[in-house]
Amino acid sequence: MQQSILDFLQEFTKSHLYRHVVLIMLAALMILVSMAVDLYFGIKKARELGTATSSTGFKKTCEKARKYYSPFIELVCIDLIGCVIIPVPAFSMLWAAYCVFCEFTSVREKAWKKEELRRAEHTMSIVVENKEDIAKMVAQLLTSGALDKSEKPNDVCDE
């Protein structure tokens, strides 16, 4: 009886878990390589723009790794639980494909486009910080515009 249980566990491990572990390791490696490629091109783009590379920028890569690998580990657990039913670790492989796609699009973005987005973000932050001043300016423009319009009909009648 014990021998048959051991044989079953060994057969189960060979037929299901080994394949899952290999595919999960490949998916994790794909994420890691795509992040390394993105880091390389990010440094290259920063040099093109003349932006200094700092530890703050490098820490963003660590934050990205946390964002990618936290769900990945959870999906790996789900895949290992369902390895009897699903022959491949589908959930973790799909997540890895999504992460690689995100990194691919990040690498393909042009450096000037990212700089343009940063400038727009900076402009919006200034607008939000100075919203009272902007509201006063708009109110002044509207009131001065209303006065100009009220004067024009009188000027037309005088002629």
Tab-separated table of N, CA and C in Angstrom:
chain	number	residue	atom	x	y	z
A	1	MET	N	0.828	-1.199	0.000
A	1	MET	CA	0.000	0.000	0.000
A	1	MET	C	0.868	1.256	0.000
A	2	GLN	N	1.870	1.300	0.886
A	2	GLN	CA	2.737	2.468	0.959
A	2	GLN	C	3.559	2.617	-0.313
A	3	GLN	N	3.968	1.505	-0.875
A	3	GLN	CA	4.748	1.550	-2.106
A	3	GLN	C	3.929	2.119	-3.252
A	4	SER	N	2.662	1.795	-3.324
A	4	SER	CA	1.818	2.310	-4.406
A	4	SER	C	1.590	3.814	-4.249
A	5	ILE	N	1.476	4.289	-3.007
A	5	ILE	CA	1.326	5.725	-2.777
A	5	ILE	C	2.600	6.458	-3.184
A	6	LEU	N	3.754	5.901	-2.822
A	6	LEU	CA	5.020	6.513	-3.209
A	6	LEU	C	5.197	6.512	-4.729
A	7	ASP	N	4.816	5.426	-5.356
A	7	ASP	CA	4.893	5.357	-6.816
A	7	ASP	C	3.982	6.399	-7.460
A	8	PHE	N	2.791	6.546	-6.897
A	8	PHE	CA	1.849	7.545	-7.407
A	8	PHE	C	2.427	8.949	-7.258
A	9	LEU	N	2.995	9.271	-6.096
A	9	LEU	CA	3.569	10.599	-5.875
A	9	LEU	C	4.754	10.865	-6.802
A	10	GLN	N	5.573	9.860	-7.009
A	10	GLN	CA	6.699	10.034	-7.923
A	10	GLN	C	6.232	10.241	-9.358
A	11	GLU	N	5.260	9.475	-9.752
A	11	GLU	CA	4.713	9.632	-11.106
A	11	GLU	C	4.041	10.994	-11.275
A	12	PHE	N	3.318	11.422	-10.245
A	12	PHE	CA	2.665	12.735	-10.274
A	12	PHE	C	3.706	13.843	-10.377
A	13	THR	N	4.775	13.725	-9.607
A	13	THR	CA	5.831	14.730	-9.632
A	13	THR	C	6.490	14.784	-10.996
A	14	LYS	N	6.772	13.638	-11.576
A	14	LYS	CA	7.412	13.600	-12.885
A	14	LYS	C	6.505	14.148	-13.978
A	15	SER	N	5.255	13.784	-13.952
A	15	SER	CA	4.368	14.147	-15.051
A	15	SER	C	3.810	15.559	-14.954
A	16	HIS	N	3.665	16.082	-13.752
A	16	HIS	CA	3.022	17.393	-13.609
A	16	HIS	C	3.963	18.465	-13.064
A	17	LEU	N	4.554	18.232	-11.929
A	17	LEU	CA	5.287	19.292	-11.244
A	17	LEU	C	6.561	19.705	-11.962
A	18	TYR	N	7.329	18.777	-12.511
A	18	TYR	CA	8.561	19.142	-13.187
A	18	TYR	C	8.291	20.091	-14.362
A	19	ARG	N	7.301	19.754	-15.149
A	19	ARG	CA	6.961	20.606	-16.291
A	19	ARG	C	6.515	21.981	-15.808
A	20	HIS	N	5.704	22.011	-14.761
A	20	HIS	CA	5.250	23.288	-14.224
A	20	HIS	C	6.417	24.123	-13.718
A	21	VAL	N	7.310	23.493	-12.978
A	21	VAL	CA	8.442	24.228	-12.415
A	21	VAL	C	9.329	24.797	-13.519
A	22	VAL	N	9.577	24.016	-14.545
A	22	VAL	CA	10.407	24.496	-15.656
A	22	VAL	C	9.740	25.670	-16.360
A	23	LEU	N	8.453	25.565	-16.640
A	23	LEU	CA	7.744	26.651	-17.319
A	23	LEU	C	7.637	27.887	-16.440
A	24	ILE	N	7.448	27.697	-15.143
A	24	ILE	CA	7.388	28.838	-14.230
A	24	ILE	C	8.738	29.541	-14.160
A	25	MET	N	9.806	28.780	-14.119
A	25	MET	CA	11.142	29.384	-14.093
A	25	MET	C	11.423	30.142	-15.401
A	26	LEU	N	10.983	29.615	-16.519
A	26	LEU	CA	11.154	30.323	-17.790
A	26	LEU	C	10.353	31.626	-17.807
A	27	ALA	N	9.136	31.582	-17.267
A	27	ALA	CA	8.314	32.794	-17.212
A	27	ALA	C	8.963	33.844	-16.315
A	28	ALA	N	9.484	33.422	-15.164
A	28	ALA	CA	10.164	34.354	-14.264
A	28	ALA	C	11.408	34.935	-14.922
A	29	LEU	N	12.123	34.123	-15.662
A	29	LEU	CA	13.310	34.586	-16.366
A	29	LEU	C	12.941	35.573	-17.472
A	30	MET	N	11.829	35.326	-18.163
A	30	MET	CA	11.372	36.263	-19.197
A	30	MET	C	11.089	37.639	-18.593
A	31	ILE	N	10.439	37.669	-17.443
A	31	ILE	CA	10.154	38.945	-16.789
A	31	ILE	C	11.459	39.643	-16.409
A	32	LEU	N	12.386	38.890	-15.834
A	32	LEU	CA	13.651	39.468	-15.397
A	32	LEU	C	14.459	40.017	-16.579
A	33	VAL	N	14.524	39.275	-17.663
A	33	VAL	CA	15.268	39.730	-18.840
A	33	VAL	C	14.611	40.965	-19.450
A	34	SER	N	13.292	40.974	-19.531
A	34	SER	CA	12.616	42.141	-20.114
A	34	SER	C	12.816	43.379	-19.246
A	35	MET	N	12.851	43.207	-17.933
A	35	MET	CA	13.115	44.346	-17.054
A	35	MET	C	14.553	44.842	-17.226
A	36	ALA	N	15.498	43.929	-17.407
A	36	ALA	CA	16.891	44.319	-17.620
A	36	ALA	C	17.043	45.081	-18.936
A	37	VAL	N	16.352	44.623	-19.986
A	37	VAL	CA	16.402	45.320	-21.274
A	37	VAL	C	15.803	46.713	-21.133
A	38	ASP	N	14.683	46.835	-20.422
A	38	ASP	CA	14.061	48.134	-20.204
A	38	ASP	C	14.984	49.045	-19.409
A	39	LEU	N	15.658	48.514	-18.404
A	39	LEU	CA	16.602	49.315	-17.616
A	39	LEU	C	17.736	49.818	-18.500
A	40	TYR	N	18.290	48.949	-19.333
A	40	TYR	CA	19.373	49.338	-20.234
A	40	TYR	C	18.940	50.475	-21.154
A	41	PHE	N	17.780	50.301	-21.795
A	41	PHE	CA	17.320	51.340	-22.715
A	41	PHE	C	16.869	52.590	-21.977
A	42	GLY	N	16.409	52.450	-20.748
A	42	GLY	CA	16.068	53.628	-19.947
A	42	GLY	C	17.297	54.462	-19.644
A	43	ILE	N	18.395	53.805	-19.304
A	43	ILE	CA	19.652	54.524	-19.060
A	43	ILE	C	20.139	55.179	-20.353
A	44	LYS	N	20.002	54.456	-21.451
A	44	LYS	CA	20.419	54.990	-22.747
A	44	LYS	C	19.590	56.225	-23.119
A	45	LYS	N	18.274	56.172	-22.890
A	45	LYS	CA	17.410	57.309	-23.197
A	45	LYS	C	17.722	58.489	-22.291
A	46	ALA	N	18.044	58.212	-21.035
A	46	ALA	CA	18.395	59.291	-20.109
A	46	ALA	C	19.666	59.995	-20.566
A	47	ARG	N	20.606	59.249	-21.052
A	47	ARG	CA	21.846	59.855	-21.571
A	47	ARG	C	21.565	60.687	-22.818
A	48	GLU	N	20.665	60.210	-23.671
A	48	GLU	CA	20.310	60.973	-24.869
A	48	GLU	C	19.689	62.310	-24.508
A	49	LEU	N	18.862	62.313	-23.460
A	49	LEU	CA	18.196	63.544	-23.033
A	49	LEU	C	19.090	64.410	-22.158
A	50	GLY	N	20.235	63.872	-21.766
A	50	GLY	CA	21.125	64.618	-20.882
A	50	GLY	C	20.656	64.613	-19.439
A	51	THR	N	19.780	63.689	-19.093
A	51	THR	CA	19.276	63.568	-17.736
A	51	THR	C	20.230	62.699	-16.924
A	52	ALA	N	20.483	63.124	-15.708
A	52	ALA	CA	21.379	62.348	-14.851
A	52	ALA	C	20.672	61.087	-14.365
A	53	THR	N	21.388	59.977	-14.367
A	53	THR	CA	20.839	58.751	-13.798
A	53	THR	C	21.162	58.754	-12.314
A	54	SER	N	20.147	58.514	-11.512
A	54	SER	CA	20.325	58.587	-10.065
A	54	SER	C	19.766	57.332	-9.406
A	55	SER	N	20.010	57.230	-8.128
A	55	SER	CA	19.501	56.069	-7.395
A	55	SER	C	17.978	56.069	-7.366
A	56	THR	N	17.368	57.242	-7.451
A	56	THR	CA	15.901	57.318	-7.470
A	56	THR	C	15.355	56.613	-8.711
A	57	GLY	N	15.977	56.832	-9.843
A	57	GLY	CA	15.540	56.160	-11.066
A	57	GLY	C	15.761	54.664	-11.004
A	58	PHE	N	16.872	54.254	-10.403
A	58	PHE	CA	17.150	52.822	-10.284
A	58	PHE	C	16.187	52.153	-9.308
A	59	LYS	N	15.749	52.897	-8.306
A	59	LYS	CA	14.791	52.342	-7.347
A	59	LYS	C	13.438	52.073	-8.009
A	60	LYS	N	13.153	52.799	-9.081
A	60	LYS	CA	11.901	52.554	-9.805
A	60	LYS	C	11.898	51.155	-10.407
A	61	THR	N	13.081	50.679	-10.799
A	61	THR	CA	13.174	49.315	-11.330
A	61	THR	C	12.857	48.309	-10.237
A	62	CYS	N	13.324	48.569	-9.025
A	62	CYS	CA	13.009	47.667	-7.907
A	62	CYS	C	11.516	47.694	-7.593
A	63	GLU	N	10.934	48.863	-7.658
A	63	GLU	CA	9.484	48.977	-7.427
A	63	GLU	C	8.711	48.236	-8.516
A	64	LYS	N	9.189	48.337	-9.735
A	64	LYS	CA	8.556	47.627	-10.848
A	64	LYS	C	8.654	46.116	-10.646
A	65	ALA	N	9.807	45.661	-10.174
A	65	ALA	CA	9.985	44.227	-9.914
A	65	ALA	C	9.003	43.758	-8.855
A	66	ARG	N	8.805	44.576	-7.835
A	66	ARG	CA	7.832	44.217	-6.791
A	66	ARG	C	6.423	44.148	-7.369
A	67	LYS	N	6.097	45.087	-8.239
A	67	LYS	CA	4.763	45.100	-8.845
A	67	LYS	C	4.552	43.912	-9.780
A	68	TYR	N	5.602	43.462	-10.428
A	68	TYR	CA	5.483	42.338	-11.345
A	68	TYR	C	5.507	40.990	-10.620
A	69	TYR	N	6.410	40.849	-9.674
A	69	TYR	CA	6.618	39.532	-9.072
A	69	TYR	C	5.635	39.209	-7.943
A	70	SER	N	5.027	40.195	-7.305
A	70	SER	CA	4.034	39.887	-6.259
A	70	SER	C	2.830	39.135	-6.826
A	71	PRO	N	2.187	39.651	-7.873
A	71	PRO	CA	1.091	38.874	-8.470
A	71	PRO	C	1.583	37.572	-9.103
A	72	PHE	N	2.801	37.598	-9.634
A	72	PHE	CA	3.347	36.407	-10.265
A	72	PHE	C	3.450	35.264	-9.261
A	73	ILE	N	3.920	35.551	-8.066
A	73	ILE	CA	4.049	34.506	-7.045
A	73	ILE	C	2.684	33.959	-6.656
A	74	GLU	N	1.707	34.830	-6.547
A	74	GLU	CA	0.350	34.370	-6.233
A	74	GLU	C	-0.197	33.478	-7.346
A	75	LEU	N	0.039	33.873	-8.584
A	75	LEU	CA	-0.436	33.070	-9.707
A	75	LEU	C	0.309	31.747	-9.808
A	76	VAL	N	1.580	31.745	-9.419
A	76	VAL	CA	2.333	30.484	-9.386
A	76	VAL	C	1.690	29.528	-8.389
A	77	CYS	N	1.307	30.037	-7.232
A	77	CYS	CA	0.642	29.183	-6.235
A	77	CYS	C	-0.666	28.620	-6.783
A	78	ILE	N	-1.428	29.457	-7.463
A	78	ILE	CA	-2.675	28.990	-8.067
A	78	ILE	C	-2.389	27.927	-9.124
A	79	ASP	N	-1.367	28.145	-9.931
A	79	ASP	CA	-1.010	27.165	-10.959
A	79	ASP	C	-0.550	25.853	-10.351
A	80	LEU	N	0.206	25.920	-9.258
A	80	LEU	CA	0.663	24.679	-8.622
A	80	LEU	C	-0.488	23.919	-7.974
A	81	ILE	N	-1.456	24.647	-7.461
A	81	ILE	CA	-2.632	23.982	-6.899
A	81	ILE	C	-3.445	23.316	-8.014
A	82	GLY	N	-3.547	23.997	-9.140
A	82	GLY	CA	-4.354	23.452	-10.236
A	82	GLY	C	-3.581	22.620	-11.224
A	83	CYS	N	-2.369	22.194	-10.859
A	83	CYS	CA	-1.550	21.457	-11.826
A	83	CYS	C	-2.143	20.091	-12.180
A	84	VAL	N	-3.061	19.588	-11.387
A	84	VAL	CA	-3.702	18.314	-11.713
A	84	VAL	C	-4.670	18.508	-12.871
A	85	ILE	N	-5.332	19.654	-12.896
A	85	ILE	CA	-6.365	19.908	-13.901
A	85	ILE	C	-5.793	20.558	-15.160
A	86	ILE	N	-4.954	21.580	-14.956
A	86	ILE	CA	-4.403	22.331	-16.087
A	86	ILE	C	-2.983	21.832	-16.347
A	87	PRO	N	-2.684	21.400	-17.560
A	87	PRO	CA	-1.376	20.780	-17.825
A	87	PRO	C	-0.190	21.745	-17.856
A	88	VAL	N	-0.449	23.055	-17.963
A	88	VAL	CA	0.625	24.049	-17.967
A	88	VAL	C	0.272	25.159	-16.979
A	89	PRO	N	1.255	25.884	-16.479
A	89	PRO	CA	0.967	26.996	-15.559
A	89	PRO	C	0.442	28.210	-16.334
A	90	ALA	N	-0.790	28.136	-16.746
A	90	ALA	CA	-1.366	29.127	-17.657
A	90	ALA	C	-1.422	30.520	-17.046
A	91	PHE	N	-1.823	30.631	-15.784
A	91	PHE	CA	-2.003	31.949	-15.174
A	91	PHE	C	-0.674	32.697	-15.045
A	92	SER	N	0.337	32.014	-14.557
A	92	SER	CA	1.629	32.682	-14.406
A	92	SER	C	2.260	32.978	-15.762
A	93	MET	N	2.033	32.129	-16.739
A	93	MET	CA	2.571	32.387	-18.076
A	93	MET	C	1.864	33.574	-18.735
A	94	LEU	N	0.558	33.694	-18.524
A	94	LEU	CA	-0.166	34.850	-19.064
A	94	LEU	C	0.303	36.142	-18.407
A	95	TRP	N	0.508	36.111	-17.088
A	95	TRP	CA	0.995	37.299	-16.387
A	95	TRP	C	2.389	37.674	-16.887
A	96	ALA	N	3.241	36.686	-17.075
A	96	ALA	CA	4.592	36.953	-17.585
A	96	ALA	C	4.521	37.565	-18.982
A	97	ALA	N	3.635	37.064	-19.822
A	97	ALA	CA	3.483	37.620	-21.164
A	97	ALA	C	3.016	39.070	-21.101
A	98	TYR	N	2.098	39.380	-20.184
A	98	TYR	CA	1.635	40.757	-20.003
A	98	TYR	C	2.783	41.664	-19.558
A	99	CYS	N	3.580	41.199	-18.604
A	99	CYS	CA	4.716	41.993	-18.114
A	99	CYS	C	5.730	42.234	-19.216
A	100	VAL	N	6.016	41.217	-20.008
A	100	VAL	CA	6.960	41.368	-21.115
A	100	VAL	C	6.398	42.346	-22.146
A	101	PHE	N	5.108	42.289	-22.407
A	101	PHE	CA	4.474	43.231	-23.340
A	101	PHE	C	4.608	44.663	-22.832
A	102	CYS	N	4.369	44.874	-21.535
A	102	CYS	CA	4.502	46.214	-20.958
A	102	CYS	C	5.926	46.735	-21.097
A	103	GLU	N	6.888	45.885	-20.841
A	103	GLU	CA	8.285	46.289	-20.957
A	103	GLU	C	8.648	46.565	-22.423
A	104	PHE	N	8.126	45.776	-23.327
A	104	PHE	CA	8.387	45.965	-24.752
A	104	PHE	C	7.862	47.320	-25.209
A	105	THR	N	6.642	47.669	-24.805
A	105	THR	CA	6.093	48.972	-25.187
A	105	THR	C	6.870	50.100	-24.537
A	106	SER	N	7.365	49.882	-23.326
A	106	SER	CA	8.165	50.901	-22.655
A	106	SER	C	9.468	51.148	-23.413
A	107	VAL	N	10.086	50.104	-23.911
A	107	VAL	CA	11.335	50.248	-24.662
A	107	VAL	C	11.074	50.939	-25.993
A	108	ARG	N	9.948	50.658	-26.614
A	108	ARG	CA	9.642	51.224	-27.933
A	108	ARG	C	9.276	52.694	-27.879
A	109	GLU	N	8.851	53.197	-26.707
A	109	GLU	CA	8.495	54.606	-26.608
A	109	GLU	C	9.720	55.461	-26.893
A	110	LYS	N	9.511	56.523	-27.578
A	110	LYS	CA	10.601	57.424	-27.912
A	110	LYS	C	10.971	58.259	-26.693
A	111	ALA	N	12.219	58.615	-26.599
A	111	ALA	CA	12.704	59.393	-25.458
A	111	ALA	C	12.023	60.756	-25.398
A	112	TRP	N	11.804	61.399	-26.547
A	112	TRP	CA	11.173	62.711	-26.540
A	112	TRP	C	9.721	62.621	-26.103
A	113	LYS	N	9.085	61.505	-26.408
A	113	LYS	CA	7.681	61.336	-26.011
A	113	LYS	C	7.572	61.238	-24.492
A	114	LYS	N	8.500	60.480	-23.881
A	114	LYS	CA	8.498	60.387	-22.426
A	114	LYS	C	8.794	61.740	-21.799
A	115	GLU	N	9.713	62.492	-22.381
A	115	GLU	CA	10.035	63.821	-21.862
A	115	GLU	C	8.826	64.741	-21.981
A	116	GLU	N	8.109	64.624	-23.086
A	116	GLU	CA	6.903	65.427	-23.288
A	116	GLU	C	5.850	65.091	-22.234
A	117	LEU	N	5.704	63.806	-21.915
A	117	LEU	CA	4.759	63.397	-20.876
A	117	LEU	C	5.178	63.929	-19.510
A	118	ARG	N	6.480	63.917	-19.232
A	118	ARG	CA	6.970	64.459	-17.958
A	118	ARG	C	6.702	65.952	-17.859
A	119	ARG	N	6.894	66.679	-18.968
A	119	ARG	CA	6.621	68.125	-18.959
A	119	ARG	C	5.141	68.403	-18.737
A	120	ALA	N	4.283	67.624	-19.392
A	120	ALA	CA	2.843	67.803	-19.200
A	120	ALA	C	2.457	67.508	-17.757
A	121	GLU	N	3.059	66.485	-17.184
A	121	GLU	CA	2.800	66.155	-15.780
A	121	GLU	C	3.257	67.290	-14.868
A	122	HIS	N	4.406	67.865	-15.169
A	122	HIS	CA	4.936	68.977	-14.382
A	122	HIS	C	4.024	70.203	-14.507
A	123	THR	N	3.550	70.479	-15.724
A	123	THR	CA	2.648	71.605	-15.945
A	123	THR	C	1.350	71.425	-15.167
A	124	MET	N	0.810	70.214	-15.193
A	124	MET	CA	-0.430	69.961	-14.460
A	124	MET	C	-0.226	70.114	-12.956
A	125	SER	N	0.925	69.706	-12.446
A	125	SER	CA	1.172	69.863	-11.012
A	125	SER	C	1.260	71.333	-10.649
A	126	ILE	N	1.839	72.160	-11.533
A	126	ILE	CA	1.897	73.603	-11.279
A	126	ILE	C	0.494	74.197	-11.311
A	127	VAL	N	-0.321	73.746	-12.256
A	127	VAL	CA	-1.698	74.245	-12.350
A	127	VAL	C	-2.475	73.894	-11.087
A	128	VAL	N	-2.314	72.683	-10.600
A	128	VAL	CA	-3.032	72.268	-9.399
A	128	VAL	C	-2.566	73.065	-8.184
A	129	GLU	N	-1.266	73.328	-8.096
A	129	GLU	CA	-0.744	74.089	-6.964
A	129	GLU	C	-1.210	75.537	-6.992
A	130	ASN	N	-1.375	76.126	-8.163
A	130	ASN	CA	-1.723	77.541	-8.296
A	130	ASN	C	-3.144	77.736	-8.811
A	131	LYS	N	-4.054	76.875	-8.417
A	131	LYS	CA	-5.410	76.945	-8.980
A	131	LYS	C	-6.148	78.213	-8.577
A	132	GLU	N	-5.869	78.779	-7.396
A	132	GLU	CA	-6.543	80.016	-6.989
A	132	GLU	C	-6.119	81.177	-7.879
A	133	ASP	N	-4.816	81.258	-8.174
A	133	ASP	CA	-4.321	82.327	-9.038
A	133	ASP	C	-4.914	82.210	-10.436
A	134	ILE	N	-5.002	81.005	-10.939
A	134	ILE	CA	-5.553	80.790	-12.278
A	134	ILE	C	-7.038	81.142	-12.293
A	135	ALA	N	-7.755	80.801	-11.236
A	135	ALA	CA	-9.177	81.139	-11.158
A	135	ALA	C	-9.371	82.660	-11.147
A	136	LYS	N	-8.499	83.380	-10.448
A	136	LYS	CA	-8.585	84.846	-10.431
A	136	LYS	C	-8.312	85.422	-11.814
A	137	MET	N	-7.320	84.866	-12.517
A	137	MET	CA	-7.004	85.336	-13.863
A	137	MET	C	-8.172	85.110	-14.817
A	138	VAL	N	-8.779	83.948	-14.725
A	138	VAL	CA	-9.917	83.642	-15.599
A	138	VAL	C	-11.080	84.573	-15.289
A	139	ALA	N	-11.305	84.823	-14.008
A	139	ALA	CA	-12.391	85.735	-13.627
A	139	ALA	C	-12.117	87.141	-14.154
A	140	GLN	N	-10.872	87.594	-14.077
A	140	GLN	CA	-10.523	88.911	-14.602
A	140	GLN	C	-10.705	88.965	-16.114
A	141	LEU	N	-10.302	87.913	-16.800
A	141	LEU	CA	-10.465	87.878	-18.250
A	141	LEU	C	-11.933	87.895	-18.646
A	142	LEU	N	-12.743	87.147	-17.899
A	142	LEU	CA	-14.178	87.112	-18.209
A	142	LEU	C	-14.835	88.458	-17.940
A	143	THR	N	-14.478	89.084	-16.838
A	143	THR	CA	-15.097	90.384	-16.534
A	143	THR	C	-14.605	91.459	-17.491
A	144	SER	N	-13.320	91.438	-17.856
A	144	SER	CA	-12.835	92.436	-18.820
A	144	SER	C	-13.419	92.149	-20.202
A	145	GLY	N	-13.623	90.906	-20.541
A	145	GLY	CA	-14.245	90.551	-21.818
A	145	GLY	C	-15.689	90.983	-21.863
A	146	ALA	N	-16.388	90.888	-20.728
A	146	ALA	CA	-17.786	91.318	-20.670
A	146	ALA	C	-17.888	92.826	-20.832
A	147	LEU	N	-16.928	93.572	-20.262
A	147	LEU	CA	-16.936	95.019	-20.414
A	147	LEU	C	-16.664	95.422	-21.857
A	148	ASP	N	-15.747	94.723	-22.495
A	148	ASP	CA	-15.448	95.038	-23.892
A	148	ASP	C	-16.661	94.796	-24.770
A	149	LYS	N	-17.392	93.737	-24.515
A	149	LYS	CA	-18.578	93.420	-25.322
A	149	LYS	C	-19.688	94.440	-25.073
A	150	SER	N	-19.821	94.907	-23.823
A	150	SER	CA	-20.877	95.872	-23.534
A	150	SER	C	-20.544	97.223	-24.129
A	151	GLU	N	-19.276	97.536	-24.315
A	151	GLU	CA	-18.904	98.816	-24.907
A	151	GLU	C	-19.063	98.814	-26.420
A	152	LYS	N	-18.889	97.683	-27.068
A	152	LYS	CA	-18.920	97.616	-28.528
A	152	LYS	C	-20.280	98.017	-29.113
A	153	PRO	N	-21.388	97.550	-28.583
A	153	PRO	CA	-22.649	97.987	-29.183
A	153	PRO	C	-22.849	99.498	-29.099
A	154	ASN	N	-22.404	100.128	-28.018
A	154	ASN	CA	-22.534	101.575	-27.906
A	154	ASN	C	-21.659	102.269	-28.942
A	155	ASP	N	-20.484	101.728	-29.192
A	155	ASP	CA	-19.598	102.313	-30.194
A	155	ASP	C	-20.207	102.201	-31.573
A	156	VAL	N	-20.879	101.127	-31.855
A	156	VAL	CA	-21.493	100.929	-33.157
A	156	VAL	C	-22.627	101.913	-33.363
A	157	CYS	N	-23.421	102.182	-32.324
A	157	CYS	CA	-24.536	103.094	-32.425
A	157	CYS	C	-24.063	104.529	-32.639
A	158	ASP	N	-22.931	104.889	-32.046
A	158	ASP	CA	-22.427	106.235	-32.141
A	158	ASP	C	-21.963	106.557	-33.562
A	159	GLU	N	-21.526	105.564	-34.272
A	159	GLU	CA	-21.013	105.818	-35.622
A	159	GLU	C	-22.151	106.006	-36.524
